[in-house]
Short mmCIF file of C-alpha atoms in Angstrom, two decimals:
data_model
loop_
_atom_site.label_atom_id
_atom_site.label_comp_id
_atom_site.label_asym_id
_atom_site.label_seq_id
_atom_site.Cartn_x
_atom_site.Cartn_y
_atom_site.Cartn_z
CA MET A 87 -14.46 -2.25 10.32
CA LYS A 88 -13.38 -5.24 12.30
CA ILE A 89 -9.63 -5.91 12.07
CA TYR A 90 -8.31 -9.42 11.39
CA ALA A 91 -4.70 -10.61 11.35
CA SER A 92 -3.26 -11.51 7.97
CA LEU A 93 -2.37 -15.05 7.01
CA ASP A 94 1.23 -16.02 7.70
CA ASP A 95 2.19 -16.04 4.02
CA HIS A 96 0.88 -12.45 3.61
CA ILE A 97 2.84 -10.92 6.50
CA GLY A 98 5.49 -9.38 4.23
CA ASP A 99 3.09 -8.39 1.46
CA GLY A 100 2.04 -4.80 1.10
CA ILE A 101 -1.65 -5.62 0.89
CA VAL A 102 -4.83 -5.61 2.90
CA TRP A 103 -7.97 -7.59 2.12
CA LEU A 104 -11.39 -5.99 2.38
CA ARG A 105 -14.77 -5.93 0.70
CA LYS A 106 -15.98 -2.53 -0.38
CA PRO A 107 -18.32 -2.29 -3.37
CA GLY A 108 -17.09 0.04 -6.08
CA LEU A 109 -13.53 0.10 -4.77
CA PRO A 110 -11.22 -1.36 -7.37
CA ALA A 111 -8.49 -3.70 -6.12
CA ARG A 112 -5.04 -2.31 -5.37
CA CYS A 113 -5.94 1.32 -4.85
CA VAL A 114 -5.07 2.50 -1.31
CA PHE A 115 -1.67 3.47 0.10
CA CYS A 116 -1.20 -0.19 0.66
CA GLU A 117 -2.46 -2.51 -1.97
CA ALA A 118 -6.09 -3.45 -1.33
CA LEU A 119 -7.50 -6.69 -2.66
CA GLN A 120 -11.18 -7.57 -2.57
CA LEU A 121 -12.19 -10.25 -0.07
CA GLU A 122 -13.34 -13.06 -2.29
CA GLU A 123 -14.75 -16.52 -1.62
CA ASN A 124 -11.48 -18.43 -2.23
CA PHE A 125 -9.63 -16.22 0.27
CA LEU A 126 -12.45 -16.53 2.82
CA LYS A 127 -12.45 -20.35 2.51
CA ARG A 128 -8.74 -20.41 3.25
CA TYR A 129 -8.95 -17.81 6.02
CA ASN A 130 -11.96 -19.31 7.82
CA GLN A 131 -10.19 -22.52 8.77
CA PRO A 132 -10.56 -24.05 12.26
CA SER A 133 -8.41 -22.51 15.02
CA ARG A 134 -8.69 -19.08 13.38
CA HIS A 135 -11.26 -16.36 13.99
CA THR A 136 -13.96 -16.59 11.31
CA ILE A 137 -14.83 -13.62 9.14
CA GLU A 138 -18.60 -13.60 9.34
CA ASP A 139 -19.40 -10.18 7.84
CA SER A 140 -16.90 -9.58 5.05
CA ALA A 141 -18.50 -6.22 4.16
CA SER A 142 -17.23 -4.74 7.42
CA ALA A 143 -13.95 -6.65 7.75
CA ILE A 144 -10.37 -5.84 6.82
CA VAL A 145 -7.45 -8.28 6.99
CA MET A 146 -4.07 -6.65 7.51
CA SER A 147 -0.63 -7.49 8.82
CA GLY A 148 0.93 -6.16 11.98
CA TRP A 149 2.96 -3.68 9.90
CA TYR A 150 -0.14 -1.73 8.90
CA ARG A 151 -1.85 -2.16 12.27
CA ILE A 152 1.18 -0.58 13.97
CA HIS A 153 1.35 2.25 11.40
CA LEU A 154 -2.35 2.99 11.94
CA GLY A 155 -1.74 3.55 15.64
CA GLY A 156 -1.41 0.05 17.06
CA LEU A 157 -4.79 -1.35 16.07
CA GLN A 158 -5.71 -4.60 17.81
CA THR A 159 -7.16 -7.56 15.96
CA GLN A 160 -10.77 -8.58 16.64
CA GLN A 161 -11.67 -4.97 17.46
CA GLU A 162 -13.97 -2.56 15.62
CA TYR A 163 -12.46 0.70 14.33
CA VAL A 164 -13.74 3.49 12.12
CA LEU A 165 -11.52 3.41 9.04
CA GLU A 166 -11.88 5.47 5.90
CA VAL A 167 -10.69 3.73 2.77
CA THR A 168 -10.40 6.00 -0.25
CA VAL A 169 -9.25 5.47 -3.81
CA ALA A 170 -5.73 6.69 -4.56
CA ASP A 171 -5.19 5.00 -7.91
CA SER A 172 -2.77 7.57 -9.31
CA TRP A 173 1.01 7.64 -9.74
CA CYS A 174 1.30 9.53 -6.47
CA GLY A 175 -0.86 6.97 -4.65
CA LYS A 176 1.11 4.05 -6.10
CA ILE A 177 4.43 5.63 -5.12
CA ARG A 178 3.14 6.26 -1.58
CA ALA A 179 1.97 2.65 -1.34
CA CYS A 180 5.48 1.50 -2.25
CA MET A 181 7.07 3.98 0.17
CA GLN A 182 4.96 2.48 2.98
CA HIS A 183 5.53 -1.15 1.97
CA PRO A 184 6.51 -3.59 4.76
CA GLN A 185 9.52 -4.90 2.83
CA ILE A 186 12.58 -2.67 3.07
CA VAL A 187 13.78 -3.68 -0.40
CA VAL A 188 10.65 -2.12 -1.93
CA ARG A 189 11.04 1.10 0.09
CA VAL A 190 14.75 1.41 -0.80
CA ALA A 191 14.05 0.75 -4.49
CA VAL A 192 11.42 3.50 -4.58
CA TRP A 193 13.70 6.01 -2.86
CA LEU A 194 16.57 5.16 -5.22
CA GLY A 195 14.23 5.53 -8.19
CA LEU A 196 12.99 8.93 -7.00
CA VAL A 197 16.55 10.16 -6.37
CA SER A 198 17.67 8.95 -9.81
CA VAL A 199 14.75 10.73 -11.51
CA ALA A 200 15.59 13.94 -9.63
CA LEU A 201 19.27 13.65 -10.60
CA GLY A 202 18.30 12.95 -14.21
CA VAL A 203 16.12 16.07 -14.33
CA PHE A 204 18.92 18.11 -12.73
CA GLY A 205 21.38 16.74 -15.33
CA VAL A 206 19.07 17.69 -18.20
CA ILE A 207 18.68 21.21 -16.81
CA LEU A 208 22.45 21.60 -16.49
CA GLY A 209 22.92 20.26 -20.02
CA VAL A 210 20.41 22.74 -21.46
CA ILE A 211 22.03 25.62 -19.55
CA SER A 212 25.48 24.66 -20.84
CA VAL A 213 24.45 24.85 -24.52
CA TRP A 214 22.10 27.82 -24.19
CA PRO A 215 23.38 30.75 -26.30
CA ARG A 216 24.41 33.72 -24.18
CA ARG A 217 23.70 37.29 -25.21
CA GLY A 218 26.07 40.14 -24.72
CA GLY A 219 29.06 37.92 -24.27
CA PRO A 220 32.40 38.32 -26.06
CA SER A 221 32.24 37.90 -29.80
#
């Protein structure tokens, strides 16, 4: 796929834009949106590199290019995009989001769920009848 820089108003978004038939939108560890005609019209403005073959293009911010090993724009790379449209995949997408507020919120949510489960276990243990104890 050929890498393109994201538009300035998408720099902080946790998304990439690509065109891959059969791949539903928002399903990789970062949110993936299908390259569509309205986006291409806006992207292919003068003074910007034009996306000519949208089937082999991906538009991503510097955040994801750095996390994929420092990919350069306007270069071809072999990328494998797979569907991860499960709770685990959605949580991982949020944990790798470019905005710190999203990453912190996910970590706080995971810690609170773990503490809630631990509290339930302690509550069940505290009311569990004991055998062989004093009568």
